[in-house]
Amino acid sequence: MNKYNFEPKFCPVCERSFDWRKKWEKNWNEVIYCSKKCKMNKKNKKNNY
């Protein structure tokens, strides 16, 4: 798999774009959040980091 074959996604919490990473190789379609921090704060949309 090549990281250039994947479109960037947008995190619903921080609204930043994030790109494919090797650790997400097997579940890229299921990845929603850019980080663990955003995943933990998913109820608090649009946090100021």
Coordinates of C-alpha atoms in Angstrom, one line a residue:
M1 CA 0.0 0.0 0.0
N2 CA 1.2 3.4 -0.8
K3 CA 0.2 6.4 1.3
Y4 CA -0.3 8.5 -1.8
N5 CA -3.2 6.3 -2.9
F6 CA -5.4 7.6 0.0
E7 CA -7.2 10.8 0.3
P8 CA -6.8 12.8 3.6
K9 CA -9.6 12.6 6.1
F10 CA -10.9 15.3 8.4
C11 CA -11.2 14.9 12.1
P12 CA -14.8 15.8 13.3
V13 CA -13.5 17.1 16.6
C14 CA -10.6 19.4 15.8
E15 CA -11.5 19.7 12.1
R16 CA -7.9 19.2 10.9
S17 CA -7.0 17.0 8.0
F18 CA -4.9 13.9 8.6
D19 CA -3.2 11.5 6.2
W20 CA -2.9 7.8 6.0
R21 CA -0.3 6.2 8.4
K22 CA 1.3 2.8 8.4
K23 CA -0.4 1.9 11.7
W24 CA -3.8 2.4 10.1
E25 CA -3.0 0.2 7.1
K26 CA -5.5 -2.5 7.9
N27 CA -8.4 -0.3 9.1
W28 CA -8.1 3.1 7.2
N29 CA -11.8 2.9 6.3
E30 CA -12.7 2.8 10.0
V31 CA -10.4 5.6 11.2
I32 CA -12.4 8.6 12.2
Y33 CA -10.3 10.6 14.6
C34 CA -6.8 12.0 14.1
S35 CA -5.5 11.2 17.5
K36 CA -6.3 9.6 20.9
K37 CA -6.9 13.0 22.3
C38 CA -9.6 13.7 19.8
K39 CA -11.1 10.3 20.3
M40 CA -11.3 11.0 24.0
N41 CA -12.9 14.4 23.4
K42 CA -15.4 13.4 20.8
K43 CA -18.3 14.8 22.8
N44 CA -16.6 18.2 22.9
K45 CA -16.5 19.2 19.2
K46 CA -14.2 21.9 18.1
N47 CA -11.8 22.1 20.9
N48 CA -9.1 24.8 21.0
Y49 CA -5.7 23.1 21.1

